[in-house]
Short mmCIF file of C-alpha atoms and ligand atoms in Angstrom, two decimals:
data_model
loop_
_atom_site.label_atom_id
_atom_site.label_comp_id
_atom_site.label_asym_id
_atom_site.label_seq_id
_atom_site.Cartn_x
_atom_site.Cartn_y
_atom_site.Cartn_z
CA UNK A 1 -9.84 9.14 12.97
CA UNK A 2 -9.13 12.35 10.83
CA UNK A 3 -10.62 13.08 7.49
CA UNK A 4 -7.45 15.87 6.18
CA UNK A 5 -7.73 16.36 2.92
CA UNK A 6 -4.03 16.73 1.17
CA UNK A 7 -3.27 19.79 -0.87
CA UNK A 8 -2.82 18.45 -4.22
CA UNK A 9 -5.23 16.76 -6.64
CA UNK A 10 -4.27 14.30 -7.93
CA UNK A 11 -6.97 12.42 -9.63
CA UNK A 12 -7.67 15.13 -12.50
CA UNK A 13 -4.27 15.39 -13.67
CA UNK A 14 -3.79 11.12 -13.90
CA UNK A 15 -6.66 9.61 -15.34
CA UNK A 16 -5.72 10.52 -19.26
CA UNK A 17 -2.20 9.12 -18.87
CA UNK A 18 -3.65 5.76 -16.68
CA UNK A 19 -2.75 3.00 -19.53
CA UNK A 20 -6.17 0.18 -19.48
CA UNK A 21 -3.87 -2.74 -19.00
CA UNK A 22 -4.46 -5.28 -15.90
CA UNK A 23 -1.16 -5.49 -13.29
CA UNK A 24 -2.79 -7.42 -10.50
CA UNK A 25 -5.93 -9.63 -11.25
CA UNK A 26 -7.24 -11.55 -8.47
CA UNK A 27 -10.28 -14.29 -9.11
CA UNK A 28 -11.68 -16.22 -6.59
CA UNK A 29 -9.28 -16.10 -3.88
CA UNK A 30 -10.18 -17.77 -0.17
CA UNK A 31 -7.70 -17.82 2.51
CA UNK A 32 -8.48 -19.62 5.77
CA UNK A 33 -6.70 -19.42 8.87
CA UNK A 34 -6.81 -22.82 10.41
CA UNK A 35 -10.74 -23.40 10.56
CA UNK A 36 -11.36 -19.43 10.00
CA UNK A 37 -12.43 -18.50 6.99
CA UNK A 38 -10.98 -14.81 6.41
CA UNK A 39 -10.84 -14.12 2.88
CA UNK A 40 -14.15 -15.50 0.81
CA UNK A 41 -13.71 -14.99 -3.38
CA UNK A 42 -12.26 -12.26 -3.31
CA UNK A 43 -12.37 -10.82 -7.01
CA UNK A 44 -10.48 -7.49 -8.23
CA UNK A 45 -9.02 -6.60 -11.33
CA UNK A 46 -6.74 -3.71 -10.81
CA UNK A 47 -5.22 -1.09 -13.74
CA UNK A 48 -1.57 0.55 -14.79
CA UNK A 49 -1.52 3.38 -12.39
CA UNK A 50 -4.87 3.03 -10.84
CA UNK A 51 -4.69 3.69 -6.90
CA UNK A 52 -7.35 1.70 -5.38
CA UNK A 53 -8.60 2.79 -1.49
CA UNK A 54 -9.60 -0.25 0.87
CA UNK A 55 -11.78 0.34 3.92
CA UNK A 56 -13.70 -1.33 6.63
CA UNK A 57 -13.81 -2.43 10.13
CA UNK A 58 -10.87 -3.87 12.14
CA UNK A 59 -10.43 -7.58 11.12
CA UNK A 60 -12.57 -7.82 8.09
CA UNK A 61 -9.44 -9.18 6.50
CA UNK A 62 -7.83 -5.99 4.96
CA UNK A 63 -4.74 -6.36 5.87
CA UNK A 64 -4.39 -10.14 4.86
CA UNK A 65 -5.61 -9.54 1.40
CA UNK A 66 -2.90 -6.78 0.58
CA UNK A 67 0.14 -9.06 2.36
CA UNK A 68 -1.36 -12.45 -0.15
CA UNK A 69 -0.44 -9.77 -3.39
CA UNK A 70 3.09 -9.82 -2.21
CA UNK A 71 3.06 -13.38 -0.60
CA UNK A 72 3.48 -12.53 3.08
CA UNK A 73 0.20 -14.64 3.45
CA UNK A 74 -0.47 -17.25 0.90
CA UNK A 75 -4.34 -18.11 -0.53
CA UNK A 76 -5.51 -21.61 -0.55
CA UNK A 77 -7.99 -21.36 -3.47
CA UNK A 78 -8.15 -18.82 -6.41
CA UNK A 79 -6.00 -16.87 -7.93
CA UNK A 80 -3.75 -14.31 -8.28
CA UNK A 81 -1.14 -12.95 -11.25
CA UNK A 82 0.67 -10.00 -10.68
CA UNK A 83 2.78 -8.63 -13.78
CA UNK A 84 1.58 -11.69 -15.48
CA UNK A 85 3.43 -13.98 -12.84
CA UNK A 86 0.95 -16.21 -10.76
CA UNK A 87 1.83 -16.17 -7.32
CA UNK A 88 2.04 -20.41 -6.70
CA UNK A 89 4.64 -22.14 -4.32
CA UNK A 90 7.05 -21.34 -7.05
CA UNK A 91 9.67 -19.06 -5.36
CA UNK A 92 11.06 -17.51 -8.36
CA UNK A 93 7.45 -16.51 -9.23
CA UNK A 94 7.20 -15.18 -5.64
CA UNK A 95 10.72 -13.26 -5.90
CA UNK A 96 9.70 -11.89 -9.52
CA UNK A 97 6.24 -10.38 -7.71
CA UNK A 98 8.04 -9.33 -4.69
CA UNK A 99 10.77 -7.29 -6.81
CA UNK A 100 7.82 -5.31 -8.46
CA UNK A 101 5.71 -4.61 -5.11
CA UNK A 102 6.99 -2.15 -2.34
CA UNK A 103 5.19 -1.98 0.81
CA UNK A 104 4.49 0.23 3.04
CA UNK A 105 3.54 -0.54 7.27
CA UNK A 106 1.76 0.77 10.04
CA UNK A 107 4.86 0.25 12.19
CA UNK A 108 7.12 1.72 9.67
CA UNK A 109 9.60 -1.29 9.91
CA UNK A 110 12.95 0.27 9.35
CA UNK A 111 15.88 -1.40 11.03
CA UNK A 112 16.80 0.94 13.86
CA UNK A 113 20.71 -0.04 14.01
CA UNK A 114 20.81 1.60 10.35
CA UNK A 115 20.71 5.20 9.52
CA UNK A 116 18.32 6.38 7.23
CA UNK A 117 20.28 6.58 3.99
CA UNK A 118 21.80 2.35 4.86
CA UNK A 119 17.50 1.70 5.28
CA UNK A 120 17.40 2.60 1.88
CA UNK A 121 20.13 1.23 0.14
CA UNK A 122 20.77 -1.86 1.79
CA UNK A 123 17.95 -4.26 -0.32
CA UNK A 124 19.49 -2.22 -3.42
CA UNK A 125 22.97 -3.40 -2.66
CA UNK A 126 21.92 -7.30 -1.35
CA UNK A 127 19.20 -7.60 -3.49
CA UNK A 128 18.82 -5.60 -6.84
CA UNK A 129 23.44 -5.65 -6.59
CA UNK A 130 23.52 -2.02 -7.66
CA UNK A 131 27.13 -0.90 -6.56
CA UNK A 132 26.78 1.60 -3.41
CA UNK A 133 27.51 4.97 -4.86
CA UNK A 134 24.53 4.75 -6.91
CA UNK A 135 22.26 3.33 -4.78
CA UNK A 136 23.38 6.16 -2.62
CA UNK A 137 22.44 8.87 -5.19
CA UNK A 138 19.11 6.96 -5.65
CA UNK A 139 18.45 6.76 -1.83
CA UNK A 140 19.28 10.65 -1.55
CA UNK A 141 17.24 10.80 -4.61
CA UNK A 142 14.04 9.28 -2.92
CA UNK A 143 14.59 11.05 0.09
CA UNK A 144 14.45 14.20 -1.22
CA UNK A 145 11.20 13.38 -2.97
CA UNK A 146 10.03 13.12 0.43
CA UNK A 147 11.51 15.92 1.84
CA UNK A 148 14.13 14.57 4.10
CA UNK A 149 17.08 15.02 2.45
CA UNK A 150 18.52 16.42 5.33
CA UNK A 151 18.01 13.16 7.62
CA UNK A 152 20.10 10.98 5.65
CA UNK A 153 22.62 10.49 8.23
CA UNK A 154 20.91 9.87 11.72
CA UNK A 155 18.85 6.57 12.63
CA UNK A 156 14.99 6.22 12.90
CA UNK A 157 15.14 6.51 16.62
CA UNK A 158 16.07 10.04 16.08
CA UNK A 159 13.39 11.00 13.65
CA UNK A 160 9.55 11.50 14.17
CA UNK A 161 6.98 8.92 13.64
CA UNK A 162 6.03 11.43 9.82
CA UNK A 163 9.21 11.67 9.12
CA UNK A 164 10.22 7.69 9.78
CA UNK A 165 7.24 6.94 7.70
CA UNK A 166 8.28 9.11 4.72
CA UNK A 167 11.66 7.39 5.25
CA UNK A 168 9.86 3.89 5.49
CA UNK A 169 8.10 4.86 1.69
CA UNK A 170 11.40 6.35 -0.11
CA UNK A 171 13.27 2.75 0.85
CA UNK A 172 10.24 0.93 -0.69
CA UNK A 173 10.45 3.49 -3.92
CA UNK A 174 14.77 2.64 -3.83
CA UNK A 175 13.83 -0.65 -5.42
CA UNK A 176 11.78 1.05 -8.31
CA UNK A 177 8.33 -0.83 -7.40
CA UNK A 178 5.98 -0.97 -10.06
CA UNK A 179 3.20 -1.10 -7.27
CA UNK A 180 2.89 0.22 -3.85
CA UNK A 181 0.62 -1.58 -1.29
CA UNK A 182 0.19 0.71 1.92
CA UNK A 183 -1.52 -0.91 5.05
CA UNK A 184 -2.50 1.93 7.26
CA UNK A 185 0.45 3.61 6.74
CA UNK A 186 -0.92 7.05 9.12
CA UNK A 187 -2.78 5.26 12.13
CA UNK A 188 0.27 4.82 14.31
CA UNK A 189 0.66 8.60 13.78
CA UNK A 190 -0.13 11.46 15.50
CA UNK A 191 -2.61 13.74 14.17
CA UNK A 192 -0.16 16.81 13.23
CA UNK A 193 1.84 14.11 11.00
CA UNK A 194 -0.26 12.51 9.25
CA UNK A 195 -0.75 14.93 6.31
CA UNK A 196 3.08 15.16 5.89
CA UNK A 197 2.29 11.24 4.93
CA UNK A 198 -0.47 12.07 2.98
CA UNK A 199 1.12 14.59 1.02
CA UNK A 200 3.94 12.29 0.21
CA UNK A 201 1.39 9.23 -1.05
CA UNK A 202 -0.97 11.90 -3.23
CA UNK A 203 3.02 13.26 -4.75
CA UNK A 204 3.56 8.99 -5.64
CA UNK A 205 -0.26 8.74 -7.09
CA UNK A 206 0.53 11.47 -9.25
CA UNK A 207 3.43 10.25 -10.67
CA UNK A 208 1.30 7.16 -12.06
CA UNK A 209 2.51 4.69 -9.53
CA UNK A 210 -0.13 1.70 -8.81
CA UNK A 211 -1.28 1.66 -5.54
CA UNK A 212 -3.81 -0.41 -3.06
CA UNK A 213 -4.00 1.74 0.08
CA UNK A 214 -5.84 0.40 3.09
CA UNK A 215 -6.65 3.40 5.66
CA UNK A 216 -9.57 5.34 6.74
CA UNK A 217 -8.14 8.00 5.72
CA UNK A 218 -11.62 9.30 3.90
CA UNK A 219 -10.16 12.93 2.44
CA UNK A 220 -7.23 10.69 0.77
CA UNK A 221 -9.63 8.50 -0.61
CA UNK A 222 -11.58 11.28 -1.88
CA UNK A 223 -8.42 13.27 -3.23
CA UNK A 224 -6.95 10.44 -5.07
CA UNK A 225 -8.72 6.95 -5.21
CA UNK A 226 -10.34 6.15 -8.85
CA UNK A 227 -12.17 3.37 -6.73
CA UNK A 228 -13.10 2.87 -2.68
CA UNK A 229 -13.32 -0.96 -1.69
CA UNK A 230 -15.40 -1.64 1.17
CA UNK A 231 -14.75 -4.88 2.86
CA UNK A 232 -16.61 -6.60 5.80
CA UNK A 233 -16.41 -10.35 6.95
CA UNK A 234 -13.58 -11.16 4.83
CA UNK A 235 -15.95 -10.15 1.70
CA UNK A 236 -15.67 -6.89 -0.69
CA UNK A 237 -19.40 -5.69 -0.04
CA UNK A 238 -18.62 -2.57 -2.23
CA UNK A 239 -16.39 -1.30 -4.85
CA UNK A 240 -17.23 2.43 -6.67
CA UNK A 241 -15.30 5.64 -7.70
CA UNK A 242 -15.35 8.07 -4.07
CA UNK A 243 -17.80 10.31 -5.84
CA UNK A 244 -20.49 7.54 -5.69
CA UNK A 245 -18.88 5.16 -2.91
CA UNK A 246 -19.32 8.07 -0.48
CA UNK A 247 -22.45 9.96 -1.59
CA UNK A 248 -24.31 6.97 -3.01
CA UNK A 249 -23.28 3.90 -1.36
CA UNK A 250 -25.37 0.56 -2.29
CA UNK A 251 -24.89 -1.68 0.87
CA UNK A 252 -26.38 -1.42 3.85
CA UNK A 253 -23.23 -2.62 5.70
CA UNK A 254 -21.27 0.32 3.76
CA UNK A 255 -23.63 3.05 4.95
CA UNK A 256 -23.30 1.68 8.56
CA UNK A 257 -19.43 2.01 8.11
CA UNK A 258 -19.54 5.65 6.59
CA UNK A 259 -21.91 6.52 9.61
CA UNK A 260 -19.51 4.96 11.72
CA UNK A 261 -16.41 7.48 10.60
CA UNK A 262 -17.42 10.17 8.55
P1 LIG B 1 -7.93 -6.14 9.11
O1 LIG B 1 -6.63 -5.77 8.50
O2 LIG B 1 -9.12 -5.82 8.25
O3 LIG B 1 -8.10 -5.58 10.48
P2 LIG B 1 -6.79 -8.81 9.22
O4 LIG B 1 -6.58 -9.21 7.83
O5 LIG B 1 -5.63 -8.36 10.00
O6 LIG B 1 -7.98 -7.72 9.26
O7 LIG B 1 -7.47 -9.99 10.03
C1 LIG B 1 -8.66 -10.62 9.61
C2 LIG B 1 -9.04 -11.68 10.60
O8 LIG B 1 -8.10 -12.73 10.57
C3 LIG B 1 -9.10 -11.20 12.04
O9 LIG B 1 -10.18 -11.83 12.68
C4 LIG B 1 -7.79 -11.64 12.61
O10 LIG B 1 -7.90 -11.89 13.99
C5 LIG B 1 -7.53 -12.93 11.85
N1 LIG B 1 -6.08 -13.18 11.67
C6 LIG B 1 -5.19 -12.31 11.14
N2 LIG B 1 -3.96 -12.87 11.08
C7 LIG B 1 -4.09 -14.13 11.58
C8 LIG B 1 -3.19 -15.22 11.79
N3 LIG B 1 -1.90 -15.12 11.44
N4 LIG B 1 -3.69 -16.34 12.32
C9 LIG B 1 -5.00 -16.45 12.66
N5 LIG B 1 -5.90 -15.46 12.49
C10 LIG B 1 -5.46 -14.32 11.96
MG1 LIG B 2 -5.11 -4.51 9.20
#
């Protein structure tokens, strides 16, 4: 586990332009797998442009409550409305949520028969039916945000594990998310790439995109969350800004967790 702190800051610069208006409000959500209980009311209001850190110990249920915002795992009780659409059985609700929401792997997920630049165009094409040339300039766009310009033409096989991540995030950004859900996007990385990652996801939080990061990741958190989650048993034991969540934090179970990686 590293603790690299990024080179910008990001947090100063966003918080006057952060409109006050709720884009994913969660109440009450459960989620049991079979007999397991894994998610127990879970309850989180989340803001325009507010990037929101979640931590805590393998299998408190992390990952499953980022994948129910975009529907890769539904909830059986509870609720949540993203954009104002309630995600229910009904699929066009689902494909409205899932056109806003980007995400963002451990196991990057790009197709490895495609080069770089077809990873990002090809949901713009089949899905969004933007006519190649200009999802082209987009992708190249994107990919120069990240820095890769230069990559466009070989396949992920070719590239490092940074570099196939940043690759992984500018084909999420191709479809113009309105939020970005990352789930441990740097822990299948090697140490000397993971702040080429980092750098890349403090550059999006500046820029005002939404974002619910799970990592452990503790400098990122402190560079750019506006508030640390702390989950445990399927539970959020702790929410707070960083300056509190790590200095000050309530919960017994939290301070055995920061002992654990700080
Ligand atoms: P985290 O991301 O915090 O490590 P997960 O959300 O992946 O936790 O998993 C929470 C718990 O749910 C774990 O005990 C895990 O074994 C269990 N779990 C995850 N996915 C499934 C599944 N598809 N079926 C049954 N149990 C699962
Ligand atoms: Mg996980």
């Amino acid at each position: 586990m590293t603790d690299q702190t990024p080179t910008n800051t990001a947090r100063s610069t966003l918080s006057s332009a952060k409109a006050d208006t709720t884009i994913i409000h969660v109440e009450g959500v459960h989620k049991w797998y079979g007999g397991f209980h894994v998610l127990k009311d879970i309850n989180l209001d989340v803001a325009h442009g507010e990037r929101i850190v979640i931590c805590g110990p393998s299998g408190s249920g992390k990952s499953t409550f980022i994948r129910c915002i975009n529907r890769l795992e539904e909830h059986q009780q509870g609720r949540i409305v993203v954009d104002g659409a309630e995600l229910t059985d009904d699929i066009r609700q689902i494909d409205n949520v899932r056109r806003e929401v980007g995400m963002v792997f451990q196991h990057f997920n790009l197709f490895p028969h495609l080069t770089v630049l077809e990873n990002c165009c090809l949901a713009p094409i089949w899905v969004r039916k933007i006519p190649r040339k200009e999802a082209e300039a987009t992708a190249m766009e994107y990919l120069e945000r990240v820095k890769i310009p230069d990559q466009a033409k070989k396949y992920p096989g070719q590239l490092s594990g940074g570099q196939q991540q940043r690759v992984a995030i500018a084909r999420s950004l191709c479809m113009k998310p309105k939020i970005m859900l990352f789930d441990e996007p740097t822990s299948a990385l090697d140490p000397e790439m993971i702040k080429e990652v980092l750098d890349v996801m403090v550059e999006l939080a500046e820029s005002g995109m939404t974002m619910l990061c799970v990592t452990h990741e503790m400098g990122f958190a402190k560079t750019v969350a506006d508030r640390v989650i702390f989950m445990d048993g399927g539970e959020i034991i702790e929410s707070a800004p960083p300056e509190q969540f790590f200095t000050n934090p309530q919960e017994e179970r939290t301070q055995t967790f920061l002992k654990q990686i700080l």
